[in-house]
Structure formats: C-alpha cells, structure tokens
Coordinates of C-alpha atoms (C1' of nucleotides) in Angstrom, one line a residue:
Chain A
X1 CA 114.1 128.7 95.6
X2 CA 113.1 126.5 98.7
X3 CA 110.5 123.4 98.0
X4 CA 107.7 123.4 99.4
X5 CA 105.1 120.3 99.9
X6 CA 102.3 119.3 101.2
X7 CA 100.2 116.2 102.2
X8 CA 96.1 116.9 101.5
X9 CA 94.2 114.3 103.3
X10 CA 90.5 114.4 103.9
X11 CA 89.0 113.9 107.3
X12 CA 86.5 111.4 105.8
X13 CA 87.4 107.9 108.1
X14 CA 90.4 105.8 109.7
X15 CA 93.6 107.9 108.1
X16 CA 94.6 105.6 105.7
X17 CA 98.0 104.0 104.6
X18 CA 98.1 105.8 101.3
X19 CA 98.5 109.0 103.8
X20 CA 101.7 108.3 105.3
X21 CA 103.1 106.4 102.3
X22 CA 102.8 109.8 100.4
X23 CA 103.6 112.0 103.1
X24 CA 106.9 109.8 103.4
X25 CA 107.8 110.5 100.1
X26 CA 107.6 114.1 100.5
X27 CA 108.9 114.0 103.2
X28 CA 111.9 112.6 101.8
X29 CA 112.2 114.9 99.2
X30 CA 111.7 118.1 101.8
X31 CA 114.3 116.8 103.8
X32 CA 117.2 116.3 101.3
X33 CA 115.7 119.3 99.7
X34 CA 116.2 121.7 103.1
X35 CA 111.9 123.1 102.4
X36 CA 109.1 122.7 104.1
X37 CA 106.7 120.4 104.6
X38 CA 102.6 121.2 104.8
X39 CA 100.1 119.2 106.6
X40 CA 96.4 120.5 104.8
X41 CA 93.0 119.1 106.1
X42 CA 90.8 118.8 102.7
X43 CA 87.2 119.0 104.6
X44 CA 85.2 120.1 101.8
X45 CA 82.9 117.3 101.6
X46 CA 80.9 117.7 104.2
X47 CA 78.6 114.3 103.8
X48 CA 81.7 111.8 104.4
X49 CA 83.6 114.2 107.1
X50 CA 84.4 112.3 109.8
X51 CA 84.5 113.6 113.5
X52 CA 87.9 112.6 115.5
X53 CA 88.9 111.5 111.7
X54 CA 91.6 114.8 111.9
X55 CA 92.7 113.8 115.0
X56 CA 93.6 110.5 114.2
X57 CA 95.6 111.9 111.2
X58 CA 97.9 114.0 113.8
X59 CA 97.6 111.2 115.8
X60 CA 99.4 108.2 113.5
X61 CA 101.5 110.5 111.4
X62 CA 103.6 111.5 114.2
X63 CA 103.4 107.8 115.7
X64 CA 104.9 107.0 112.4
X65 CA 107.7 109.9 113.1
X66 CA 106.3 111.6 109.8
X67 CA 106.4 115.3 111.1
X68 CA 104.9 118.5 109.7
X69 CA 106.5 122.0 109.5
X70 CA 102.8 123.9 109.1
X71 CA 99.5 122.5 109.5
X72 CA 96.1 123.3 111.5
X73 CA 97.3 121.9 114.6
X74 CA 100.6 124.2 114.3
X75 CA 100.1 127.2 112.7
X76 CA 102.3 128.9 109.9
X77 CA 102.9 131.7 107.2
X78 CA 99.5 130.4 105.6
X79 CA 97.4 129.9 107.8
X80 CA 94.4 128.2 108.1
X81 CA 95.5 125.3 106.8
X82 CA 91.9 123.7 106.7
X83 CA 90.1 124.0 103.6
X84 CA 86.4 124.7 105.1
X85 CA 88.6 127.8 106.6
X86 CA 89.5 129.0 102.9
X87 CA 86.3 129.6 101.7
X88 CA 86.8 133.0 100.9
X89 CA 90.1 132.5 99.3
X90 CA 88.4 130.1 96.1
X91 CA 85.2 132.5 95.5
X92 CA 87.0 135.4 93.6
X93 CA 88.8 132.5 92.0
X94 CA 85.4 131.2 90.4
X95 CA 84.3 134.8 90.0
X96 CA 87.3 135.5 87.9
X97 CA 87.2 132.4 85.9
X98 CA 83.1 133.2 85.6
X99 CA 84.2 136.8 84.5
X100 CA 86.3 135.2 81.9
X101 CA 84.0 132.7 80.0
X102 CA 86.0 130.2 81.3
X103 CA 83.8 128.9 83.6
X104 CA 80.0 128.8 84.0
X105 CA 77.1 127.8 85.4
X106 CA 75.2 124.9 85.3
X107 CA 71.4 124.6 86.4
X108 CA 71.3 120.4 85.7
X109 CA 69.9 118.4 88.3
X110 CA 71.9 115.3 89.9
X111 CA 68.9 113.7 88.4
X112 CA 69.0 114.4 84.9
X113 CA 73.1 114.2 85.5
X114 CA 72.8 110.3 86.4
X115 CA 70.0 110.1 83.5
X116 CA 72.8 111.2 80.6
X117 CA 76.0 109.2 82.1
X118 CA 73.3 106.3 82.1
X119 CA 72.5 107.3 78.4
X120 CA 75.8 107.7 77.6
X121 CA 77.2 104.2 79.1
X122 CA 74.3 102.3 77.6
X123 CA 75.5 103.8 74.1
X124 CA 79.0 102.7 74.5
X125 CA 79.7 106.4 74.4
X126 CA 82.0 108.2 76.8
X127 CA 80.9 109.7 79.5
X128 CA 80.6 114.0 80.0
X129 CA 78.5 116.5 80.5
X130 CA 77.0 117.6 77.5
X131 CA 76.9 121.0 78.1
X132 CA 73.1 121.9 78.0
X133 CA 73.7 125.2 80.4
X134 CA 76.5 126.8 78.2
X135 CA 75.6 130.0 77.0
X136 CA 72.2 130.0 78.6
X137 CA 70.9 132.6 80.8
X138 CA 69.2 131.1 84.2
X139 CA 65.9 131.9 82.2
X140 CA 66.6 130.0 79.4
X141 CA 67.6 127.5 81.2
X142 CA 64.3 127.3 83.7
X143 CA 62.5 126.7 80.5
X144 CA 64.2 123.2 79.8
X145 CA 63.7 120.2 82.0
X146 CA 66.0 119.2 84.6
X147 CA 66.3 122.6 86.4
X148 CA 67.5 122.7 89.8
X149 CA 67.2 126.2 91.6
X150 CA 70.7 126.5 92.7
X151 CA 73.4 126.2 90.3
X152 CA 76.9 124.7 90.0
X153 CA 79.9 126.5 88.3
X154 CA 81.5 124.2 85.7
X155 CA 85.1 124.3 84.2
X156 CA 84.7 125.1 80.2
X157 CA 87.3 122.9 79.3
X158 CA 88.8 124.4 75.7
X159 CA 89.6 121.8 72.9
X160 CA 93.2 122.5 72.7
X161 CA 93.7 122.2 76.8
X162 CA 97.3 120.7 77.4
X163 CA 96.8 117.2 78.2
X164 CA 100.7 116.2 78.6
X165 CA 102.9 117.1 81.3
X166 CA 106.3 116.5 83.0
X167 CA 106.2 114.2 85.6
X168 CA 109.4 113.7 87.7
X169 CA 108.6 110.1 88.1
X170 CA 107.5 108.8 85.1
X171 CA 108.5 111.6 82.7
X172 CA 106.2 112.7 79.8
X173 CA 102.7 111.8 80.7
X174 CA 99.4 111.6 78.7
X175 CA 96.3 112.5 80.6
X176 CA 92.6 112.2 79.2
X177 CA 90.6 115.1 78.0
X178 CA 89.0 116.3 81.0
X179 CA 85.3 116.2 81.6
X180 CA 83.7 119.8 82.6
X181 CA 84.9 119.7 85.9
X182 CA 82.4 121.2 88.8
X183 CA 84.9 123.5 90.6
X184 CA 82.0 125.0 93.1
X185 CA 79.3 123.1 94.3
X186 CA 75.7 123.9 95.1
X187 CA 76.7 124.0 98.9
X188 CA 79.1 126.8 98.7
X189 CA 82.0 124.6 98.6
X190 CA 84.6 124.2 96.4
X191 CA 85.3 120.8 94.7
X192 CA 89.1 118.9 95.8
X193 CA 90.0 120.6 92.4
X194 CA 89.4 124.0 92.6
X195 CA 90.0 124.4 96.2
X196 CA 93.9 121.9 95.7
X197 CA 95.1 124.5 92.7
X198 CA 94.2 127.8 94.9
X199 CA 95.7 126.4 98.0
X200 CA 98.8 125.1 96.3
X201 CA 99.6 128.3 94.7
X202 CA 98.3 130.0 97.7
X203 CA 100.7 128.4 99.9
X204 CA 103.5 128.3 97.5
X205 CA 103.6 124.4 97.1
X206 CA 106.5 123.9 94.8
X207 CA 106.2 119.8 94.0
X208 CA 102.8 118.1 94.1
X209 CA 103.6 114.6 94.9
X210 CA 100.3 112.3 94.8
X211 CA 98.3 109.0 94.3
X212 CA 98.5 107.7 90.6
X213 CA 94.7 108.2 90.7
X214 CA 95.4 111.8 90.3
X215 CA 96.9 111.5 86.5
X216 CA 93.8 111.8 85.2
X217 CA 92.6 115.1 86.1
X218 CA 96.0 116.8 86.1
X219 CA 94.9 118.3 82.8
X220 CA 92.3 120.2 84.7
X221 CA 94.5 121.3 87.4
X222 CA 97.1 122.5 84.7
X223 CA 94.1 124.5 82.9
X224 CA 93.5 126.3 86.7
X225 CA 96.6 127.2 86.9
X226 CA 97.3 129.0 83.7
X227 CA 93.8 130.5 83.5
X228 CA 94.8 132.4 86.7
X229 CA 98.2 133.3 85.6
X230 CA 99.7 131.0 88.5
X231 CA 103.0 129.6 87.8
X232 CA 102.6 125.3 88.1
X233 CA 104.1 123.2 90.3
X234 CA 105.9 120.3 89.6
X235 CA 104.0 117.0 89.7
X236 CA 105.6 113.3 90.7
X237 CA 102.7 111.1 90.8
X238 CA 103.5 107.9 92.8
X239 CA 102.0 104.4 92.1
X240 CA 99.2 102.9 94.3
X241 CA 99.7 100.6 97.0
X242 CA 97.5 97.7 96.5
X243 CA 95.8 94.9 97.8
X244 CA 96.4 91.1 96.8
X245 CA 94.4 91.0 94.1
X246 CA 96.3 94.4 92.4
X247 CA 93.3 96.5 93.1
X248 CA 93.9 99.6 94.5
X249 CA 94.6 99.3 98.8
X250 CA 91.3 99.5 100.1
X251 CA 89.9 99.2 103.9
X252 CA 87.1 97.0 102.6
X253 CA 89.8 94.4 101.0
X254 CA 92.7 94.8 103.8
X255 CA 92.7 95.9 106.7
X256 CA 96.2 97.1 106.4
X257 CA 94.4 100.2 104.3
X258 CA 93.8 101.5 107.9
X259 CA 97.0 103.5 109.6
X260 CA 95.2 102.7 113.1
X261 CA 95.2 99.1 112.3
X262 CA 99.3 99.3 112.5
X263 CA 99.4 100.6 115.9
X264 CA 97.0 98.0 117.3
X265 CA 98.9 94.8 116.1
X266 CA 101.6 96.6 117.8
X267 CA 104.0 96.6 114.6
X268 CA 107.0 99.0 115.5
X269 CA 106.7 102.2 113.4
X270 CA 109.8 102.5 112.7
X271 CA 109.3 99.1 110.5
X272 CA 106.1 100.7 109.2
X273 CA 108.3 103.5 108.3
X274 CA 110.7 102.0 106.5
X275 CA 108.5 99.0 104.8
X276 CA 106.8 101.8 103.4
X277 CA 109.7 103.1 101.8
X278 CA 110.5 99.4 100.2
X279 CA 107.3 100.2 98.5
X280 CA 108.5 101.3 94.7
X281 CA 111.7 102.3 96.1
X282 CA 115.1 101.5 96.4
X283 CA 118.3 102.5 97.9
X284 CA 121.4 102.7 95.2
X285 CA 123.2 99.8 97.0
X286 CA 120.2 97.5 97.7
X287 CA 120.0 97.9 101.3
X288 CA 116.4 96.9 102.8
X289 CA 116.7 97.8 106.2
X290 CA 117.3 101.4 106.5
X291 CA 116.6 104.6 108.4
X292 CA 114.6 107.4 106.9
X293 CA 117.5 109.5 107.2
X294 CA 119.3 106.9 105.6
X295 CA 116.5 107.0 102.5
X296 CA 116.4 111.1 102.5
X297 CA 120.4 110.9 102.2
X298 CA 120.5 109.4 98.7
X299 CA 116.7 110.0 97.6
X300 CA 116.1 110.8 94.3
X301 CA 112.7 110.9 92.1
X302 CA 114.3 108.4 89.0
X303 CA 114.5 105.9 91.6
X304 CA 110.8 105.6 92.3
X305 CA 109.2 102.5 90.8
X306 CA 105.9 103.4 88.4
X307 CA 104.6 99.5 89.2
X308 CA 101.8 99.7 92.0
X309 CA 103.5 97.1 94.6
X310 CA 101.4 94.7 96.2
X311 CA 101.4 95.3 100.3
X312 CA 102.8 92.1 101.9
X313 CA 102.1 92.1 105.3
X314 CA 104.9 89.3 105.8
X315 CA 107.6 91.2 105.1
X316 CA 106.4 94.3 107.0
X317 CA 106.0 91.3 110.1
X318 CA 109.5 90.6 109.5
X319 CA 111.0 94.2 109.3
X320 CA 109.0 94.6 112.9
X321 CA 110.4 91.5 114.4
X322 CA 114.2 92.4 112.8
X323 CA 113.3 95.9 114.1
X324 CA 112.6 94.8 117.6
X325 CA 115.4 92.8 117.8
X326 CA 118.0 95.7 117.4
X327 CA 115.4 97.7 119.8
X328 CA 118.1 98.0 123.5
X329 CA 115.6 96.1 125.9
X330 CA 115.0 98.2 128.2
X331 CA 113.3 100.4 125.4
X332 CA 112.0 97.7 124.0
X333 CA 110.3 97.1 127.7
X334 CA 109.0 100.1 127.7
X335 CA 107.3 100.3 124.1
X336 CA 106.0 97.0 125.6
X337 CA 104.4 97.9 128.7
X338 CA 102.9 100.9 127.3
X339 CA 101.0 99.3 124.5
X340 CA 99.8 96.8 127.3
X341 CA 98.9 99.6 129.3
X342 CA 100.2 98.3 132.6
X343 CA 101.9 99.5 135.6
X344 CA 103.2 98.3 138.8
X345 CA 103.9 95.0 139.5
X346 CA 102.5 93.7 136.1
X347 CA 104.6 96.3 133.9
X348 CA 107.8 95.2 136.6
X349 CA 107.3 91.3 135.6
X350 CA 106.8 92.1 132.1
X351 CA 110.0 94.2 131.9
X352 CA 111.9 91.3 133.8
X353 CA 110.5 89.1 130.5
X354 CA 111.0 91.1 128.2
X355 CA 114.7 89.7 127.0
X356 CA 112.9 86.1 127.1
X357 CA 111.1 87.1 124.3
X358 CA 112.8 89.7 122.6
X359 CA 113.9 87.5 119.7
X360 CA 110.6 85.2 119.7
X361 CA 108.3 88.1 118.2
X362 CA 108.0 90.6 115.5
X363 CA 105.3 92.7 117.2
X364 CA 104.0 93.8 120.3
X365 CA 101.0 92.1 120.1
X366 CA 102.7 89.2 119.7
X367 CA 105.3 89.9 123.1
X368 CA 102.1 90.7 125.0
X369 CA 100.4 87.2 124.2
X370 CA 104.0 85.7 125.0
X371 CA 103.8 87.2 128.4
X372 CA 100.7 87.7 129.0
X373 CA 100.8 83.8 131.3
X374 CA 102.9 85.7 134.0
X375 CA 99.4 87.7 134.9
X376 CA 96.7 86.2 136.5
X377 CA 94.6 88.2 134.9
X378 CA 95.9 87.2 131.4
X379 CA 97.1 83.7 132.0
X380 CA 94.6 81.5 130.1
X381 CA 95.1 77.8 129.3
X382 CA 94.7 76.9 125.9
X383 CA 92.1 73.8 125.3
X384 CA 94.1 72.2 122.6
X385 CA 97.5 72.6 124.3
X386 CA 95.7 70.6 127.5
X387 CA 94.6 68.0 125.2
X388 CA 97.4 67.7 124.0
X389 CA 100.1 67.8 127.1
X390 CA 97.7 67.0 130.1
X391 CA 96.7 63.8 129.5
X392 CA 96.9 60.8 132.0
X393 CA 100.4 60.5 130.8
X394 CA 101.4 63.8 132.1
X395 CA 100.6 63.5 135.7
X396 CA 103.5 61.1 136.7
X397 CA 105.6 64.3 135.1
X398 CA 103.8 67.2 136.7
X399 CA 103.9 65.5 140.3
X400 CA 107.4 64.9 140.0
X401 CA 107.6 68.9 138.5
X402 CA 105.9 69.6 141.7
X403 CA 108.3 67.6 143.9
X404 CA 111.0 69.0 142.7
X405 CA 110.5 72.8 142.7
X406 CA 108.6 72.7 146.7
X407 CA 111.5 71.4 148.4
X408 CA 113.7 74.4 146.0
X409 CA 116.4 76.0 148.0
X410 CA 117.1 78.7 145.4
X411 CA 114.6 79.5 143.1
X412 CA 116.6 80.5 140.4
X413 CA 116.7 79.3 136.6
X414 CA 119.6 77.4 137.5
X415 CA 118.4 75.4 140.1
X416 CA 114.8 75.0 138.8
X417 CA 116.4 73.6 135.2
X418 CA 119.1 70.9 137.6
X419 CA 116.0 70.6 139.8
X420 CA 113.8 69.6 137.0
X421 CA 116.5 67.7 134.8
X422 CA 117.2 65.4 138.0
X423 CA 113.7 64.9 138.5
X424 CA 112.1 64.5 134.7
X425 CA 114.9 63.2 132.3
X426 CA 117.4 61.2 134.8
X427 CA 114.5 60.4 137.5
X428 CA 111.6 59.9 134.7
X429 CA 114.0 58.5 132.0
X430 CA 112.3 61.0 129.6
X431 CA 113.7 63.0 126.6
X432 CA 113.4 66.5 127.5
X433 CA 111.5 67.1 125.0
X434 CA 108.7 65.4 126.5
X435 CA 109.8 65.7 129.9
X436 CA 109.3 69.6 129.7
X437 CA 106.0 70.0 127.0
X438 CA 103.3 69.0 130.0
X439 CA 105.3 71.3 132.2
X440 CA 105.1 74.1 129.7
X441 CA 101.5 73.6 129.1
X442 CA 100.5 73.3 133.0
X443 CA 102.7 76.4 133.7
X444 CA 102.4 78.8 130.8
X445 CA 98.8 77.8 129.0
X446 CA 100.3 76.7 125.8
X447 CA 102.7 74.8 124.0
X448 CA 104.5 77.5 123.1
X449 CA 106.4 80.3 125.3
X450 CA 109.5 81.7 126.8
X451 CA 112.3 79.6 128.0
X452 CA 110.7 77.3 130.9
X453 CA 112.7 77.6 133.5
X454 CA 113.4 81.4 133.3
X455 CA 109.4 81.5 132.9
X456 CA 109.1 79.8 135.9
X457 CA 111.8 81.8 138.1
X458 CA 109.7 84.7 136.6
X459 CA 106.3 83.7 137.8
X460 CA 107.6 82.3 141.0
X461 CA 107.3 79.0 143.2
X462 CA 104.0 79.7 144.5
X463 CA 102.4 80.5 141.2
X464 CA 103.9 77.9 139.7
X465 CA 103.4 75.3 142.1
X466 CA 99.4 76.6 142.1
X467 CA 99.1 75.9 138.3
X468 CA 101.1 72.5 138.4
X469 CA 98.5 72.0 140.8
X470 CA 95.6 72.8 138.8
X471 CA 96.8 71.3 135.9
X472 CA 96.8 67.5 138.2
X473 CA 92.9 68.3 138.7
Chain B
rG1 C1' 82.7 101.1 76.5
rG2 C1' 86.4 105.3 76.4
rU3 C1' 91.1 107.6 78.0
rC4 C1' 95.5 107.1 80.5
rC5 C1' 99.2 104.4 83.6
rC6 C1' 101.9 99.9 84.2
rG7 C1' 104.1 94.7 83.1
rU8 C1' 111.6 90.9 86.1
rC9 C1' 110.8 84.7 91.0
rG10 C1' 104.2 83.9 94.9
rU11 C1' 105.5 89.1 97.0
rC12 C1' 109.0 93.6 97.3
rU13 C1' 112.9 94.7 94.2
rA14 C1' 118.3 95.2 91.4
rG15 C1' 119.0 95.7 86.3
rC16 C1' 118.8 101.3 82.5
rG17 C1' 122.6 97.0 75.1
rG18 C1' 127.6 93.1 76.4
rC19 C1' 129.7 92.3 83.7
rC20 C1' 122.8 88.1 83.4
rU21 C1' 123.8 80.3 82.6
rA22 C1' 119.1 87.5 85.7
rG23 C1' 121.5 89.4 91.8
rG24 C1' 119.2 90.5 96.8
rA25 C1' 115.0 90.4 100.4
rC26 C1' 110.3 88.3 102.4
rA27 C1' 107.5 83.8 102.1
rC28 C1' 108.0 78.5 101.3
rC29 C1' 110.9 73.7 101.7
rG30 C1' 115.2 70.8 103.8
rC31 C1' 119.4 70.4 107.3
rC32 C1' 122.1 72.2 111.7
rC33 C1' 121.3 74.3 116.7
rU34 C1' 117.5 73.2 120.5
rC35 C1' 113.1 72.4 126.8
rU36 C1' 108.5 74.6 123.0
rC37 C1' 108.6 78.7 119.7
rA38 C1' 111.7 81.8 117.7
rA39 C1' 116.4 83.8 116.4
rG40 C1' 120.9 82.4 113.9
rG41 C1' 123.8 79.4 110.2
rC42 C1' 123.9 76.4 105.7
rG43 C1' 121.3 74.7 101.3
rG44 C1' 117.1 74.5 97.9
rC45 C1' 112.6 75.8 95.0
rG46 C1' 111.3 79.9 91.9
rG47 C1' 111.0 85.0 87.4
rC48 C1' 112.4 88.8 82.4
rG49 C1' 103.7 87.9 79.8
rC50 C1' 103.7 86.7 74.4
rG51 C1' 105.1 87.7 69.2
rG52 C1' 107.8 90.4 65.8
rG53 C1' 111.7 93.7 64.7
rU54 C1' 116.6 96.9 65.5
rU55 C1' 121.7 95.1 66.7
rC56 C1' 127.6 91.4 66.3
rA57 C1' 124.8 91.3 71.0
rA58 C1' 118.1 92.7 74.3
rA59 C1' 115.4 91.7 80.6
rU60 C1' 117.3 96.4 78.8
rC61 C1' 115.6 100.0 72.4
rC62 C1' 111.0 100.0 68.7
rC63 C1' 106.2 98.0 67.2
rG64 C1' 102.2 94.9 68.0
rU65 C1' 99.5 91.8 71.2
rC66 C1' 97.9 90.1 75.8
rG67 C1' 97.3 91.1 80.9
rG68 C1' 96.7 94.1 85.3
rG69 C1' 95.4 98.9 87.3
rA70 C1' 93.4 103.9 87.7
rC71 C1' 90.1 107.4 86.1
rU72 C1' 85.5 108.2 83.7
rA73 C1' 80.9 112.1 90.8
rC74 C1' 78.1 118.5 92.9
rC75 C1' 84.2 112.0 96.6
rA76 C1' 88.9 113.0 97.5

RNA sequence: GGUCCCGUCGUCUAGCGGCCUAGGACACCGCCCUCUCAAGGCGGCGGCGCGGGUUCAAAUCCCGUCGGGACUACCA
C-alpha cells in the first residue's frame, strides 16, 4: 500500500515554524516511503482566518524546498483540498453519528458553558460538559435556563472509549478520557476534529504525523473513526519545539515561531532545512550537517527524540554561515543581490564583494550590512566607530591615506596595500593595526568590514578619496 | 486542580546492561594566524534531576519522588 500524508495548517497568521518542522518530517517519511505528500488548508475557523495568511504558507514552504504532491494551489485525486470547500463531505458524517446515538445535540449557551468550567475549576473538579442536553428533546431543553436557539452537535463519548494507542514514536501511549467533544458548530462548520478524521479517511491519509499537543484528543479521533467504520491511520506524534523557557514555540515569546521571520534575517533555507531536522533527530552516524536527502536516506520513526528541544537560534546562525560558506559564489552573489533587491551597478559592486565576505557572515542580512558601505545610498558612518578612530590622532594618518592613494598609478589591491604600507607603517612608524583602524572607519563607516584594501579597490579612488575627505572635516 | 507526555553538558544530541574515568556539535573561555571582523587550527570549561531497588555490572531495566511541558474551547 502507498503512504499517504499530509500537513493541516490553518490560515490563521504568519505560517509558523511548527508548520515546516512537521511537514519536514513527513516529508521525510513520504520520500523514503515512495507516497504522497498532502498540503490541506484547515479554514474552519472563521474568526482567526487570516487573509494572505495561505499564501504565505505556499509561499515559505517551498522557500524552504518543502514541496507538496496535492494541495489547493495544485490540484489532485481529492480535491478541494480546503476545508471551508468540504462542507458537504462532514454533514452526513454528523447525521450518521446523530442517527446513531452517538452524537447529539446541545442547546447550552457559551454563557452557561464558561459558568460550569468556572464551577468546575473553583471545585478542584475536572473540567466537562456535564451533559444537561443528553436525551432531551429541543423542548425540553427550551424549558431549562441557558438555551441558545441554535444548537451544537456533541460527541457522546462512551465509558469504555479506547484511550491507548500505538504511536510510532513513542510506542504505547495513554491519552485522557475525552471531554464531549463539539464536532459541528453553531456556524455550520465543522470543529478541527470532525472535519481532520473525515478528510484523512477521505483522502486516504495513511500516517498522521503531528504536534505533541495532539495526544490528548487522539482518543476522540480514534472513537471517529471506528463509529464510521473507517479504518485508522497510524499516528507518530512529534515533540514541540520550544522557546527558552521550555514553553511551547510561541510568536509572542520568539520571534523565531514565525517562518517569515527566517527569510527576512536572510538565514539560508537550506540551514533552516536542515537545523530543523537536528530538532529531535539524529542521523545513525552523528552527522550534523546534512542534506534532506541525506536525512530521507536513513530516516526512520525510532530515531525521533520524544524530548521537546529548545530552538537555539545560535546554532541555526552557525549552520547558515557553514551553509554559505560551501554556497559556489557566484550563487552565493546572486541569493545576495536578490534579497537586497538590487540591480545594475549596485548588484555588479556587490557581486564583485561578495568573496570578501563570503566567510565573514552566516546570513544575508549580515553580507548586506557588510557591503552595504560600497553604496552611497547605504554607506552610513557609525558614531561610535568615529569616536573611536577619527579623533585628532587620526588625521596625520588619513592625510597621509589620502596622499598616498591620489598620486595611485594602479589602483589595484596590490598597489593600494604597498601604497598605504609605505605611507602608514614605514612613513608613520605605526603598527598596522593602528595604521589601518582610522582608515577603515573613514572609508567603510565602521570598525569592522571586508579586507581594506580590496574594499577600497572596490569602491574606487574617487569614492574613497571623497570619504577620507570627509572624515578630515 | 485533573489527565497525559517527557527528563544525558547552558543548548541540540550519541548512548538502547559491560566498549562510558559518558562521545560529538553550537555557545563560551584561552592560544595560534591576522589590516578589523570572521573563517581555520589547537586546547579548555561543562552533563546522566534525586532516592530506592534488580544485576557480577545501570546513563541504560523497575518503583517512587522531584522537575518541566502539553491538554483540559462552538482554536487549531
């Protein structure tokens, strides 16, 4: 039989990380499997959807190289592949399960809901509805307080429901006894549980592989499925990325919870790509740089880690950096002068730079504020650098600096570096060091940059001589 | 509060009864290289939550305890 899986996110914000981490993992699994892999759009609440929120989900997944075989954007066998598409396909579900006496309908209103958890919490007693509709005719019902005209349709969650399962991560796992889950709400809509069983089995999804979070309402999910005669998938549920303080990856703790937020520090996805697979997983012979084919080649479920890592964006800056390193330069160029947005002369100069800084940064951010002195419209001296480099002490230096490059036959690295040597540290008697820091500052806007005499071939005598220039005023 | 999941260096992890005086990676510290910053090389710091068992032998198995997390919505 071939595997089938699926990603489910909903449209509801900024895609978040949790997203691709799963959908690397069954992606994984697809791929060394030979199935296919299903993008679905869960847009059944309608309060928190998100417009532009789906796009950005096609948007960084494929950035990320994280590819779908079926989804809304594509087509396939099962189309639509966008829950607020389905509806028709979960209302003879609820009918059936209404038809049974395994499901019913409740009347209670959100108010008198949030008055009996409150109840319930205050006595130290655990939360659930307490079943006041059960067996009650919409009549009987109207008679008792908290009515609300327009009913729900409630799971009636049997005392001896299965609450163990298989799970191809963690093995036998105990679940909670489910609550009597709403499965349609008063809006016509189908609750993520109702309308996740019917399209899994609808679409033949062979593995459900999800969020941790999700262990606790497998139970119900397991009860859908044998109610309707449906044979279950398999589940793996993988652990939760979290933030610093172990809690659960949120956007509101880290902003590394965002996908977007990847792609505009300029972090290389293929480092995204395979830091994410570092997270609770590990290849047989401890390699930590490695492709995703590389990962898909040996991948196996008993080698994913049940402890929810903690997301360290150091080593993620690291991977980027070692990525970028092994990137050829001219494509490295490229990725650059794209995620500046240049062209022209700008996206030529920054191209020419490029190997100057090639092994100085782990993302493109970073490569673009590295280079970013070769454009006038970038360039920007930093206040503390001049503080600190263009004092009084500095303009001996910088007029000799300025001597030395006008009268430049060549202006090539070569020459400018004798030029400047001659000039600074035999002419000047100064250590290089300090022979070169004002020269830096005065030319590049910071202590820090590229090599200073390739910079200043780069930017070019008149430039340069117009900012030694400046820097003497 | 209840139920469930989880517990190896600061972080990511290897380990699945003897190969462990616990290995690797990131971070951090020091040295080398050096026009700054990196990169690179070398070295260092640092961990099996705790307590009982089982066993000739436990990071590895069992129990308890403590700790963290998730869920407990007409959100997903």
């Amino acid at each position: 039989m071939t595997v089938r899986l699926r990603v489910a996110p909903s449209p509801t914000g900024d895609p978040h990380v949790g997203t691709a981490y799963m959908s690397l993992f069954n992606l994984a699994f697809v791929r060394r499997e030979g199935g296919a892999f299903v993008l679905r759009i869960e847009d059944t609440d309608r309060a928190r959807l998100n417009e532009g929120s789906e796009q950005q989900i096609y948007d960084t997944l494929h950035w990320l190289g994280l590819d779908w075989d079926e989804g809304p954007d594509i087509g396939g066998p099962f189309a639509p592949y966008r829950q607020s598409e389905r509806l028709e396909t979960y209302r003879p579900v609820v009918e059936a399960l209404l038809e049974s006496g395994r499901a019913y309908h409740c009347w209670c209103s959100p108010a008198r809901l949030t008055e009996m958890r409150e109840a319930q919490q205050k006595a130290k007693q655990p939360t659930g509805y307490d079943r006041l509709c059960v067996g009650k005719t919409r009549e009987e019902r109207a008679a008792l307080p908290g009515f609300s005209e327009q009913p729900v349709v409630r799971m009636l969650i049997p005392d001896d429901a299965p609450l163990s399962f298989a799970d191809l991560i963690r093995g036998e796992v105990n679940a909670p006894r489910p609550d009597d889950q709403v499965l349609m709400k008063t809006d016509g809509f189908p609750t993520y549980h109702l309308a996740n069983v019917v399209d899994d089995h609808e679409m033949g999804i062979t593995h459900v592989v999800r969020g941790e979070e999700w262990i606790a309402s497998t139970p119900k999910h397991i009860l859908l499925y044998d109610w309707m005669g449906w044979e279950r998938p398999q589940f793996a549920h993988m652990p939760l990325l979290r933030n610093t303080d172990k809690s659960k990856i949120s956007k509101r703790k880290n902003p590394a919870a965002r996908l977007t937020w990847f792609v505009e520090q300029g972090f290389l996805p293929e480092a995204l790509r395979n830091f994410l697979a570092l997270m609770g997983y590990s290849l047989p012979d401890g390699q930590e740089v490695f492709s995703f084919e590389e990962m898909v080649a040996s991948f196996d479920w008993s080698r994913v880690n049940p402890v929810g890592p903690v997301f360290d964006v150091d080593k993620l800056r690291w991977l980027s950096g070692h990525y970028i390193r092994e990137l050829p330069v001219e494509e490295l160029a490229s990725r650059l002068v794209a995620f500046m947005g240049i062209d022209g002369a700008a996206a030529d100069v920054v191209t020419r730079a490029t190997p100057l800084v090639q092994e100085r940064v782990s993302t493109l951010l970073e490569a673009a504020g590295m280079v970013g002195f070769l454009l006038d419209d970038r360039f920007a001296m930093d206040p503390e650098a001049a503080a600190k480099q263009l004092g009084h002490d500095a303009r001996p230096v910088l007029e000799a600096a300025r001597g030395a490059l006008h009268d430049l036959t060549s202006f090539d690295t070569a020459a400018i570096e004798a030029a400047l040597r001659a000039a600074l540290v035999d002419g000047l008697g100064l250590k290089p060091k300090h022979a070169f820091g004002p020269i830096r500052v005065a030319v590049t806007g910071s202590t820090v940059s590229p090599p200073l005499f390739e910079s200043i071939e780069l930017l070019g005598r008149d430039r340069t001589l117009v900012r030694l220039e400046s820097a003497l005023n």
